CSV table of C-alpha atoms and ligand atoms in Angstrom, one decimal:
chain,number,residue,atom,x,y,z
A,8,MET,CA,179.8,95.9,-19.9
A,9,GLN,CA,176.7,93.9,-20.8
A,10,LEU,CA,173.9,96.5,-20.7
A,11,ASN,CA,170.2,95.7,-21.4
A,12,ASN,CA,170.0,99.1,-22.9
A,13,PRO,CA,173.3,99.9,-24.8
A,14,GLU,CA,171.8,103.2,-25.8
A,15,LEU,CA,172.7,104.5,-22.3
A,16,LEU,CA,176.4,104.4,-23.2
A,17,LYS,CA,177.1,107.8,-24.7
A,18,ASN,CA,180.5,109.4,-25.5
A,19,ALA,CA,179.9,113.1,-26.2
A,20,SER,CA,178.5,116.2,-24.5
A,21,PHE,CA,174.8,116.6,-24.5
A,22,ILE,CA,173.9,120.1,-25.5
A,23,ASN,CA,170.5,121.5,-26.6
A,24,GLY,CA,169.2,117.9,-27.0
A,25,GLN,CA,172.0,116.8,-29.2
A,26,TRP,CA,175.1,114.7,-28.8
A,27,LEU,CA,178.1,116.8,-29.8
A,28,THR,CA,181.4,115.1,-30.5
A,29,SER,CA,184.8,116.8,-31.1
A,30,GLU,CA,188.2,115.8,-32.5
A,31,THR,CA,189.8,115.4,-29.0
A,32,VAL,CA,188.9,112.5,-26.8
A,33,PHE,CA,190.0,111.2,-23.5
A,34,GLU,CA,189.9,107.8,-21.8
A,35,VAL,CA,188.0,106.8,-18.6
A,36,GLU,CA,189.6,104.2,-16.5
A,37,ASN,CA,188.0,101.5,-14.4
A,38,PRO,CA,189.7,102.0,-11.0
A,39,ALA,CA,189.3,98.3,-10.1
A,40,ASN,CA,191.5,97.0,-12.9
A,41,GLY,CA,192.9,99.9,-14.9
A,42,GLN,CA,191.0,98.9,-18.0
A,43,ILE,CA,189.5,101.6,-20.2
A,44,VAL,CA,185.8,101.8,-19.7
A,45,GLY,CA,185.5,104.0,-22.8
A,46,THR,CA,186.6,107.3,-24.5
A,47,VAL,CA,184.6,110.6,-24.4
A,48,SER,CA,184.8,113.7,-26.6
A,49,GLU,CA,186.2,116.9,-25.0
A,50,VAL,CA,183.7,119.7,-25.1
A,51,THR,CA,185.0,122.6,-27.3
A,52,PRO,CA,184.9,126.3,-26.3
A,53,GLY,CA,182.2,126.8,-29.0
A,54,GLN,CA,180.1,124.0,-27.7
A,55,LEU,CA,180.4,125.3,-24.2
A,56,GLU,CA,179.1,128.7,-25.4
A,57,MET,CA,176.3,126.9,-27.2
A,58,ALA,CA,175.4,125.1,-24.0
A,59,VAL,CA,175.0,128.4,-22.1
A,60,ASN,CA,173.1,130.1,-24.9
A,61,SER,CA,170.7,127.2,-25.4
A,62,ALA,CA,170.1,126.9,-21.6
A,63,TYR,CA,169.4,130.6,-21.6
A,64,ALA,CA,167.0,130.4,-24.5
A,65,ALA,CA,165.3,127.3,-23.0
A,66,CYS,CA,164.4,129.2,-19.9
A,67,GLU,CA,161.4,130.6,-21.8
A,68,VAL,CA,160.3,127.2,-23.0
A,69,TRP,CA,160.6,125.5,-19.6
A,70,GLN,CA,159.0,128.4,-17.7
A,71,SER,CA,156.1,128.6,-20.0
A,72,LYS,CA,155.1,125.1,-19.0
A,73,THR,CA,152.7,124.7,-16.1
A,74,VAL,CA,154.0,123.2,-12.9
A,75,ASP,CA,151.8,120.1,-13.7
A,76,GLU,CA,153.5,119.7,-17.1
A,77,ARG,CA,156.9,120.0,-15.5
A,78,ALA,CA,156.0,117.5,-12.8
A,79,VAL,CA,154.8,115.0,-15.4
A,80,ILE,CA,158.1,115.2,-17.4
A,81,LEU,CA,160.2,115.0,-14.2
A,82,LYS,CA,158.2,111.9,-13.1
A,83,SER,CA,158.8,110.3,-16.4
A,84,TRP,CA,162.6,110.9,-16.0
A,85,ASN,CA,162.3,109.3,-12.5
A,86,ASP,CA,160.5,106.3,-13.9
A,87,LEU,CA,163.0,105.8,-16.7
A,88,ILE,CA,165.9,106.0,-14.3
A,89,ARG,CA,164.3,103.4,-12.1
A,90,ASP,CA,163.5,101.1,-15.1
A,91,ASN,CA,167.2,101.3,-16.1
A,92,GLN,CA,168.5,101.0,-12.5
A,93,GLN,CA,170.6,97.9,-13.2
A,94,ASP,CA,172.3,99.3,-16.2
A,95,LEU,CA,172.9,102.7,-14.6
A,96,ALA,CA,174.5,100.9,-11.6
A,97,GLN,CA,176.7,98.8,-13.9
A,98,ILE,CA,178.0,102.0,-15.6
A,99,MET,CA,178.6,103.6,-12.3
A,100,THR,CA,180.5,100.7,-10.8
A,101,ALA,CA,182.6,100.4,-14.0
A,102,GLU,CA,183.8,104.0,-13.9
A,103,GLN,CA,183.7,104.7,-10.1
A,104,GLY,CA,184.5,101.4,-8.6
A,105,LYS,CA,181.8,101.2,-5.8
A,106,PRO,CA,180.3,97.8,-5.1
A,107,ILE,CA,177.3,97.1,-7.4
A,108,HIS,CA,174.8,96.9,-4.5
A,109,GLU,CA,175.9,100.5,-3.5
A,110,ALA,CA,175.6,101.7,-7.1
A,111,ILE,CA,172.0,100.2,-7.3
A,112,GLY,CA,171.2,102.0,-4.1
A,113,GLU,CA,172.7,105.3,-5.4
A,114,VAL,CA,170.5,105.1,-8.5
A,115,ALA,CA,167.4,104.8,-6.4
A,116,TYR,CA,168.7,107.5,-4.0
A,117,GLY,CA,169.3,109.9,-6.9
A,118,ALA,CA,165.9,109.2,-8.4
A,119,SER,CA,164.2,109.8,-5.0
A,120,TYR,CA,165.2,113.5,-5.4
A,121,ILE,CA,163.4,113.8,-8.8
A,122,GLU,CA,160.3,112.1,-7.4
A,123,TRP,CA,160.3,114.5,-4.4
A,124,TYR,CA,161.0,117.7,-6.4
A,125,ALA,CA,158.5,116.9,-9.1
A,126,GLU,CA,155.9,117.4,-6.4
A,127,GLU,CA,157.7,120.2,-4.6
A,128,GLY,CA,157.6,122.3,-7.7
A,129,ARG,CA,153.8,122.4,-7.2
A,130,ARG,CA,154.3,123.9,-3.7
A,131,ILE,CA,156.3,127.0,-4.7
A,132,LYS,CA,154.2,129.9,-3.5
A,133,GLY,CA,154.4,133.6,-3.0
A,134,SER,CA,152.3,135.8,-0.8
A,135,VAL,CA,150.1,138.9,-0.7
A,136,LEU,CA,151.1,141.3,2.1
A,137,PRO,CA,148.6,143.2,4.2
A,138,ASN,CA,148.2,146.8,3.0
A,139,ASN,CA,150.1,149.4,5.0
A,140,GLN,CA,149.1,152.3,2.8
A,141,GLN,CA,145.8,153.2,1.1
A,142,GLY,CA,145.6,152.3,-2.6
A,143,ARG,CA,148.6,150.0,-2.5
A,144,ARG,CA,148.9,146.3,-2.9
A,145,ALA,CA,152.1,144.3,-2.2
A,146,LEU,CA,152.9,140.9,-3.6
A,147,VAL,CA,155.9,138.6,-3.1
A,148,GLN,CA,156.7,136.1,-5.9
A,149,GLN,CA,159.1,133.2,-6.0
A,150,THR,CA,160.6,133.0,-9.5
A,151,PRO,CA,163.2,130.7,-11.0
A,152,VAL,CA,166.8,132.2,-11.0
A,153,GLY,CA,167.4,131.2,-14.7
A,154,VAL,CA,170.4,129.3,-16.0
A,155,VAL,CA,172.1,127.1,-13.4
A,156,SER,CA,175.5,125.7,-13.9
A,157,ALA,CA,177.0,122.9,-11.7
A,158,ILE,CA,180.1,120.8,-11.2
A,159,THR,CA,179.5,117.4,-9.7
A,160,PRO,CA,182.0,114.9,-8.1
A,161,TRP,CA,183.1,111.4,-8.9
A,162,ASN,CA,182.2,109.8,-5.6
A,163,PHE,CA,178.4,109.9,-6.3
A,164,PRO,CA,178.3,110.4,-10.0
A,165,GLY,CA,174.5,109.9,-10.2
A,166,ALA,CA,173.0,111.2,-7.0
A,167,MET,CA,174.9,114.4,-6.6
A,168,LEU,CA,173.9,115.4,-10.1
A,169,LEU,CA,170.2,114.5,-9.7
A,170,ARG,CA,170.1,116.2,-6.2
A,171,LYS,CA,170.9,119.5,-7.9
A,172,ALA,CA,169.2,119.1,-11.3
A,173,SER,CA,165.9,117.8,-9.9
A,174,ALA,CA,165.5,120.9,-7.6
A,175,ALA,CA,166.7,123.3,-10.3
A,176,LEU,CA,164.4,121.9,-13.0
A,177,ALA,CA,161.4,121.7,-10.6
A,178,ALA,CA,162.0,125.4,-9.8
A,179,GLY,CA,161.8,126.3,-13.5
A,180,CYS,CA,165.5,126.7,-14.1
A,181,THR,CA,167.6,125.2,-16.9
A,182,PHE,CA,170.7,123.3,-16.1
A,183,ILE,CA,174.3,122.8,-17.4
A,184,VAL,CA,176.4,120.3,-15.5
A,185,LYS,CA,180.1,119.3,-15.8
A,186,PRO,CA,180.5,115.9,-14.2
A,187,SER,CA,183.9,114.8,-13.0
A,188,GLU,CA,186.1,113.7,-15.9
A,189,LEU,CA,186.7,110.5,-13.9
A,190,THR,CA,183.0,109.5,-14.1
A,191,PRO,CA,181.3,111.1,-17.1
A,192,PHE,CA,179.3,108.0,-18.3
A,193,SER,CA,176.8,108.1,-15.5
A,194,ALA,CA,175.9,111.7,-16.3
A,195,LEU,CA,175.6,111.0,-20.0
A,196,ALA,CA,173.3,108.0,-19.4
A,197,LEU,CA,171.1,110.3,-17.3
A,198,ALA,CA,171.1,112.8,-20.2
A,199,GLU,CA,169.9,110.0,-22.6
A,200,LEU,CA,167.0,109.3,-20.2
A,201,SER,CA,166.2,113.0,-19.9
A,202,LEU,CA,165.8,113.1,-23.7
A,203,GLN,CA,163.5,110.0,-23.6
A,204,ALA,CA,161.5,111.6,-20.7
A,205,GLY,CA,160.7,114.6,-22.9
A,206,ILE,CA,162.8,117.3,-21.2
A,207,PRO,CA,163.0,119.9,-23.9
A,208,PRO,CA,166.2,120.7,-25.7
A,209,GLY,CA,168.5,123.1,-23.8
A,210,VAL,CA,166.8,122.5,-20.4
A,211,PHE,CA,169.3,119.8,-19.2
A,212,ASN,CA,172.8,119.9,-20.7
A,213,VAL,CA,175.9,117.8,-19.8
A,214,VAL,CA,179.4,119.2,-20.8
A,215,ILE,CA,182.3,116.8,-20.7
A,216,GLY,CA,186.0,117.7,-20.4
A,217,SER,CA,189.2,116.3,-18.8
A,218,ASN,CA,190.5,119.8,-17.9
A,219,ALA,CA,188.1,121.2,-15.3
A,220,GLN,CA,189.7,124.7,-15.2
A,221,PRO,CA,188.6,126.3,-18.5
A,222,ILE,CA,185.1,124.7,-18.3
A,223,GLY,CA,184.8,125.8,-14.6
A,224,GLU,CA,185.7,129.4,-15.7
A,225,VAL,CA,182.9,129.5,-18.2
A,226,LEU,CA,180.4,128.0,-15.8
A,227,THR,CA,181.3,130.5,-13.0
A,228,LEU,CA,182.1,133.6,-15.0
A,229,HIS,CA,179.5,133.6,-17.8
A,230,PRO,CA,177.1,136.5,-17.3
A,231,LYS,CA,174.1,134.5,-18.6
A,232,VAL,CA,174.5,131.9,-15.8
A,233,ALA,CA,172.6,133.1,-12.7
A,234,LYS,CA,173.5,130.4,-10.2
A,235,PHE,CA,176.4,128.0,-9.7
A,236,SER,CA,176.2,124.8,-7.6
A,237,PHE,CA,179.3,122.8,-6.6
A,238,THR,CA,180.0,119.6,-4.8
A,239,GLY,CA,183.7,118.9,-4.2
A,240,SER,CA,186.7,119.9,-2.2
A,241,THR,CA,186.9,123.0,0.0
A,242,ALA,CA,190.1,124.2,-1.8
A,243,VAL,CA,188.4,124.0,-5.3
A,244,GLY,CA,185.2,125.4,-3.9
A,245,LYS,CA,186.9,128.5,-2.6
A,246,LYS,CA,188.4,129.2,-6.0
A,247,LEU,CA,185.1,128.7,-7.8
A,248,LEU,CA,183.3,130.9,-5.2
A,249,SER,CA,185.7,133.8,-5.9
A,250,GLN,CA,185.1,133.4,-9.6
A,251,CYS,CA,181.4,133.6,-9.0
A,252,ALA,CA,181.9,137.0,-7.3
A,253,SER,CA,182.7,138.8,-10.5
A,254,THR,CA,179.0,138.5,-11.7
A,255,VAL,CA,177.6,138.1,-8.2
A,256,LYS,CA,176.1,134.7,-8.9
A,257,LYS,CA,174.0,132.9,-6.4
A,258,THR,CA,176.0,129.9,-5.2
A,259,SER,CA,175.6,126.6,-3.3
A,260,MET,CA,178.7,124.9,-2.1
A,261,GLU,CA,178.8,121.4,-0.7
A,262,LEU,CA,182.4,121.1,0.3
A,263,GLY,CA,184.6,118.8,2.4
A,264,GLY,CA,184.0,117.3,5.8
A,265,ASN,CA,185.9,116.0,8.8
A,266,ALA,CA,183.1,114.2,10.6
A,267,PRO,CA,183.5,113.3,14.3
A,268,PHE,CA,181.8,110.0,15.2
A,269,ILE,CA,181.4,109.9,19.0
A,270,ILE,CA,180.6,106.8,21.0
A,271,PHE,CA,179.7,107.6,24.6
A,272,GLU,CA,179.9,105.2,27.6
A,273,ASP,CA,176.1,104.8,27.6
A,274,ALA,CA,175.8,103.9,23.9
A,275,ASP,CA,174.4,100.7,22.5
A,276,ILE,CA,177.7,99.3,21.3
A,277,ASP,CA,176.1,97.0,18.7
A,278,LYS,CA,174.2,99.8,17.1
A,279,ALA,CA,177.2,102.1,17.3
A,280,LEU,CA,179.3,99.5,15.5
A,281,ASP,CA,176.7,99.0,12.8
A,282,GLY,CA,176.4,102.8,12.3
A,283,LEU,CA,180.1,103.2,12.2
A,284,MET,CA,180.6,100.5,9.6
A,285,ARG,CA,178.0,102.1,7.4
A,286,SER,CA,179.3,105.6,7.9
A,287,LYS,CA,183.0,104.8,7.6
A,288,PHE,CA,183.1,102.1,4.9
A,289,ARG,CA,180.4,103.2,2.5
A,290,ASN,CA,182.0,103.8,-0.9
A,291,ALA,CA,185.4,102.7,0.6
A,292,GLY,CA,185.3,105.8,2.9
A,293,GLN,CA,185.0,108.1,-0.1
A,294,THR,CA,182.1,110.3,1.1
A,295,CYS,CA,182.1,113.8,2.4
A,296,VAL,CA,180.1,112.6,5.4
A,297,SER,CA,182.3,109.6,6.2
A,298,ALA,CA,183.3,109.2,9.9
A,299,ASN,CA,186.7,110.8,9.8
A,300,ARG,CA,187.6,111.0,13.5
A,301,ILE,CA,186.1,108.2,15.8
A,302,PHE,CA,186.0,109.3,19.4
A,303,VAL,CA,185.4,106.3,21.8
A,304,HIS,CA,184.8,106.7,25.5
A,305,GLN,CA,187.8,105.2,27.4
A,306,SER,CA,185.6,102.6,29.1
A,307,LEU,CA,184.5,101.1,25.8
A,308,HIS,CA,187.7,101.7,23.8
A,309,ASP,CA,189.3,98.3,23.9
A,310,GLU,CA,186.1,96.3,23.4
A,311,LEU,CA,185.1,98.5,20.5
A,312,VAL,CA,188.5,98.3,18.8
A,313,GLU,CA,188.5,94.6,19.1
A,314,ARG,CA,185.0,94.1,17.8
A,315,LEU,CA,185.6,96.6,15.0
A,316,ARG,CA,188.8,94.8,14.1
A,317,LEU,CA,186.9,91.5,13.7
A,318,MET,CA,184.2,93.2,11.6
A,319,VAL,CA,186.6,95.0,9.3
A,320,SER,CA,188.8,92.0,8.8
A,321,GLU,CA,185.8,90.2,7.4
A,322,LEU,CA,185.1,92.8,4.7
A,323,THR,CA,185.3,91.5,1.2
A,324,ILE,CA,187.5,93.6,-1.0
A,325,GLY,CA,187.4,93.4,-4.8
A,326,ASP,CA,186.0,94.6,-8.1
A,327,GLY,CA,182.6,96.2,-7.4
A,328,GLN,CA,181.1,94.2,-10.3
A,329,ASP,CA,181.4,91.1,-8.1
A,330,GLU,CA,178.1,90.9,-6.1
A,331,THR,CA,180.0,89.8,-2.9
A,332,THR,CA,182.3,92.9,-2.9
A,333,GLN,CA,181.9,95.2,0.1
A,334,ILE,CA,185.0,97.4,-0.4
A,335,GLY,CA,185.9,98.6,-3.9
A,336,PRO,CA,189.0,100.4,-5.1
A,337,LEU,CA,189.9,104.1,-4.4
A,338,ILE,CA,189.3,106.3,-7.4
A,339,ASN,CA,192.9,106.6,-8.6
A,340,LEU,CA,196.6,106.4,-7.7
A,341,LYS,CA,196.6,109.9,-6.2
A,342,ALA,CA,194.0,108.8,-3.7
A,343,VAL,CA,196.0,105.8,-2.7
A,344,GLU,CA,199.2,107.8,-2.3
A,345,LYS,CA,197.3,110.4,-0.2
A,346,VAL,CA,196.1,107.8,2.3
A,347,GLU,CA,199.4,106.0,2.4
A,348,LYS,CA,201.0,109.3,3.4
A,349,LEU,CA,198.4,110.1,6.0
A,350,VAL,CA,198.7,106.7,7.6
A,351,ALA,CA,202.5,106.7,7.5
A,352,GLN,CA,202.6,110.2,9.2
A,353,ALA,CA,200.2,109.1,11.9
A,354,VAL,CA,202.1,105.9,12.7
A,355,THR,CA,205.5,107.8,12.7
A,356,SER,CA,203.9,110.3,15.1
A,357,GLY,CA,202.8,107.6,17.6
A,358,ALA,CA,199.4,106.2,16.3
A,359,LYS,CA,199.1,102.3,16.5
A,360,LEU,CA,198.2,100.3,13.4
A,361,VAL,CA,195.6,97.7,14.5
A,362,LEU,CA,194.7,96.4,11.1
A,363,GLY,CA,195.6,97.1,7.4
A,364,GLY,CA,197.8,100.0,6.5
A,365,GLU,CA,198.9,98.9,3.1
A,366,LYS,CA,197.9,99.3,-0.5
A,367,ILE,CA,196.8,96.0,-2.1
A,368,LYS,CA,199.3,95.1,-4.8
A,369,ASN,CA,197.2,93.9,-7.6
A,370,SER,CA,195.9,95.8,-10.6
A,371,GLY,CA,193.6,98.7,-9.5
A,372,TYR,CA,193.7,101.2,-6.7
A,373,PHE,CA,193.0,99.2,-3.6
A,374,TYR,CA,193.8,100.1,-0.1
A,375,GLN,CA,193.3,97.7,2.8
A,376,PRO,CA,190.5,98.6,5.3
A,377,THR,CA,192.6,100.0,8.1
A,378,ILE,CA,192.2,100.8,11.9
A,379,LEU,CA,194.4,103.2,13.7
A,380,THR,CA,194.2,103.9,17.5
A,381,GLY,CA,196.0,106.6,19.5
A,382,VAL,CA,195.3,109.3,16.9
A,383,LYS,CA,196.1,112.8,18.2
A,384,PRO,CA,194.9,116.3,17.2
A,385,PHE,CA,198.3,117.4,15.9
A,386,MET,CA,198.3,114.6,13.2
A,387,ASP,CA,197.3,115.3,9.6
A,388,ILE,CA,194.9,112.4,9.7
A,389,PHE,CA,192.9,114.2,12.5
A,390,ASN,CA,192.7,117.4,10.5
A,391,GLN,CA,192.3,116.3,6.9
A,392,GLU,CA,189.5,114.5,5.1
A,393,ILE,CA,190.8,110.9,4.8
A,394,PHE,CA,188.5,109.8,1.9
A,395,ALA,CA,189.6,106.1,2.3
A,396,PRO,CA,188.7,103.1,4.4
A,397,VAL,CA,190.7,104.1,7.4
A,398,ALA,CA,189.1,104.2,10.8
A,399,SER,CA,191.0,106.7,12.9
A,400,ILE,CA,190.3,106.2,16.7
A,401,ILE,CA,190.8,108.6,19.6
A,402,ALA,CA,189.9,107.7,23.2
A,403,PHE,CA,188.2,110.4,25.4
A,404,GLU,CA,186.9,110.7,28.9
A,405,GLN,CA,184.6,113.8,29.3
A,406,GLU,CA,181.7,115.0,27.3
A,407,ASP,CA,183.0,118.7,27.3
A,408,GLN,CA,186.4,117.6,26.2
A,409,VAL,CA,185.1,115.5,23.2
A,410,ILE,CA,182.7,118.2,22.0
A,411,GLN,CA,185.6,120.7,22.0
A,412,LEU,CA,187.8,118.2,20.1
A,413,ALA,CA,185.0,117.3,17.7
A,414,ASN,CA,184.5,121.0,16.9
A,415,GLN,CA,188.3,121.6,16.5
A,416,THR,CA,188.1,121.8,12.7
A,417,ASN,CA,187.4,124.3,10.0
A,418,TYR,CA,185.0,121.9,8.5
A,419,GLY,CA,181.3,121.7,9.6
A,420,LEU,CA,179.5,119.2,7.4
A,421,CYS,CA,178.3,116.2,9.4
A,422,SER,CA,178.8,114.7,12.9
A,423,TYR,CA,177.5,111.6,14.6
A,424,ALA,CA,177.1,110.6,18.2
A,425,TYR,CA,175.8,107.4,19.9
A,426,THR,CA,174.3,107.8,23.4
A,427,ASN,CA,171.2,106.8,25.2
A,428,ASN,CA,171.2,109.9,27.5
A,429,ALA,CA,168.3,112.1,26.5
A,430,ASN,CA,169.8,115.3,28.1
A,431,ARG,CA,173.0,114.7,26.3
A,432,ILE,CA,171.2,114.2,23.0
A,433,TRP,CA,169.8,117.7,23.4
A,434,ARG,CA,173.2,119.2,24.4
A,435,LEU,CA,174.9,117.5,21.4
A,436,SER,CA,172.3,118.6,18.9
A,437,GLU,CA,173.0,122.2,20.1
A,438,LYS,CA,176.7,122.1,20.6
A,439,LEU,CA,178.1,120.1,17.7
A,440,ALA,CA,179.1,122.8,15.2
A,441,PHE,CA,178.0,120.9,12.0
A,442,GLY,CA,175.2,121.4,9.5
A,443,MET,CA,174.1,117.8,10.1
A,444,VAL,CA,174.1,115.8,13.4
A,445,GLY,CA,173.3,112.1,13.4
A,446,ILE,CA,172.3,110.8,16.8
A,447,ASN,CA,172.3,107.0,17.0
A,448,GLU,CA,172.3,107.0,13.2
A,449,GLY,CA,175.2,106.5,10.8
A,450,VAL,CA,173.7,107.5,7.4
A,451,LEU,CA,171.4,110.6,7.4
A,452,SER,CA,170.9,111.8,3.8
A,453,ASN,CA,167.5,111.6,2.1
A,454,ALA,CA,165.4,113.7,-0.3
A,455,LEU,CA,163.3,115.3,2.5
A,456,ALA,CA,166.1,116.6,4.7
A,457,PRO,CA,168.5,119.6,4.2
A,458,PHE,CA,172.0,118.3,3.3
A,459,GLY,CA,174.8,120.8,3.7
A,460,GLY,CA,177.5,122.2,5.9
A,461,ILE,CA,178.6,125.3,7.9
A,462,LYS,CA,182.0,126.9,8.3
A,463,GLU,CA,184.3,125.8,5.4
A,464,SER,CA,182.1,122.9,4.5
A,465,GLY,CA,180.0,125.2,2.4
A,466,MET,CA,176.7,127.1,2.1
A,467,GLY,CA,173.3,126.3,0.9
A,468,ARG,CA,171.2,123.2,1.3
A,469,GLU,CA,170.2,120.3,-0.9
A,470,GLY,CA,167.0,118.3,-0.2
A,471,GLY,CA,163.6,119.2,1.2
A,472,HIS,CA,162.1,122.7,0.6
A,473,TRP,CA,165.4,124.2,1.4
A,474,GLY,CA,166.9,122.6,-1.8
A,475,ILE,CA,164.4,124.2,-4.2
A,476,GLU,CA,164.8,127.7,-2.5
A,477,GLU,CA,168.4,127.7,-3.7
A,478,TYR,CA,167.0,128.0,-7.3
A,479,LEU,CA,164.4,130.7,-6.6
A,480,GLU,CA,164.5,134.5,-6.3
A,481,THR,CA,162.3,136.4,-4.1
A,482,ARG,CA,160.6,139.3,-6.0
A,483,TYR,CA,158.6,142.1,-4.4
A,484,VAL,CA,155.9,143.7,-6.6
A,485,CYS,CA,154.3,146.9,-5.3
A,486,ILE,CA,151.1,148.1,-7.1
A,487,GLY,CA,150.2,151.7,-6.3
A,488,ASN,CA,147.2,153.9,-7.0
A,489,VAL,CA,144.7,151.0,-6.8
A,490,GLU,CA,141.2,152.6,-6.8
B,26,LIG,C1,178.7,113.2,-0.3
B,26,LIG,O1,179.6,112.5,0.2
B,26,LIG,O2,179.0,114.2,-0.7
B,26,LIG,C2,177.3,112.7,-0.3
B,26,LIG,C3,176.9,111.7,0.7
B,26,LIG,C4,175.4,111.5,0.8
B,26,LIG,O3,174.6,112.1,0.0
B,26,LIG,O4,175.0,110.8,1.7
């Protein structure tokens, strides 16, 4: 990697403003070629305890600053991230595999949350209630919860971390994050910039480890941690949630999805295809909000499949470092094996393979962009999160039928529909059982809007004023005997 600022490449946990190494290290692999991006020190149990204690002690320092002082520091972090956008993107592509233009976009997307929350911190407010008794005054305050711990995923190694940390820090909380062991370098580069931005020691900490379980236990069980925030799979989220119960921590869970993408007979097919390509193939399909089940009205089915086939067959697959790449590798061998199994099971059960369907046999974890038609609700590919560049298509005839099929999942993160019927748009916005509904739009997330799911896709929201509320307590103060 040729970085303009080699200082960004760190290889140890960042705790209380210091880089702490240990005797045990692990390797991080580039999924595009299997080469080692670098080695990182494993956090030790003592260092982990130190992270919690220093975050706990730093609450006082951070909360004693005015909101203006906190905003200035956060804005400086945002500026530094934007100044180092190219380097941060290179690091991200090397460890995660996504095309460099997507990584550049992710850096800006992540920074946009800091920019937004730096200001939103100024808008935290309480209230004074009207008196309902003589001599009494009642106040409501919004106060920071305290130490926040988080576990962030490998699919968006920068943005998912910044989406949580920016809101937590703006609320006056301190933060400890364990990034995925597959993509630790992006988080460590952000930590280096937090130091340069003047975030005080202990306010922002990054702990690194290849074994998530013991670290996750400290982050979810420790009594000094007040709030836990997770982005990852529903299965892991359920376990972490149950661990948080022992100390009744506040939690935010951004878990898996199984997004329906519905194209009605009155849709603008050009726009629907454009939205579908962006939703389905961003990050090689490795997003929680990726179109997982594509429902196409019977009358458009054949035309849409053929046009999609032409578009998908033109996608450039390769190492994300190459500027022309549109589809990078999957994250690891396990991800390739999972999608191979899902596609094989669908085809054996009657789905038709229109395009792709094979792993690409060079170094790295590549899977061909794939189109399947004739997918049925009993197939695993209908019910599981695919997390790969596989477009799984189901024909439908009636609106009621497709809404019922779309909602036939325990997930409830994101859904999409393309239609030009205004009444139908209202019906869909009310009947699709998902935390987010995109109408004639394939990519919804931004710093102003509440990102999050219902049902087994999680709880809590990230973005907008909803995001900062996750890090605040409501406190009622009653003053009696006022003369
Ligand atoms: C995710 O896949 O978890 C995040 C996607 C986004 O922020 O758009």
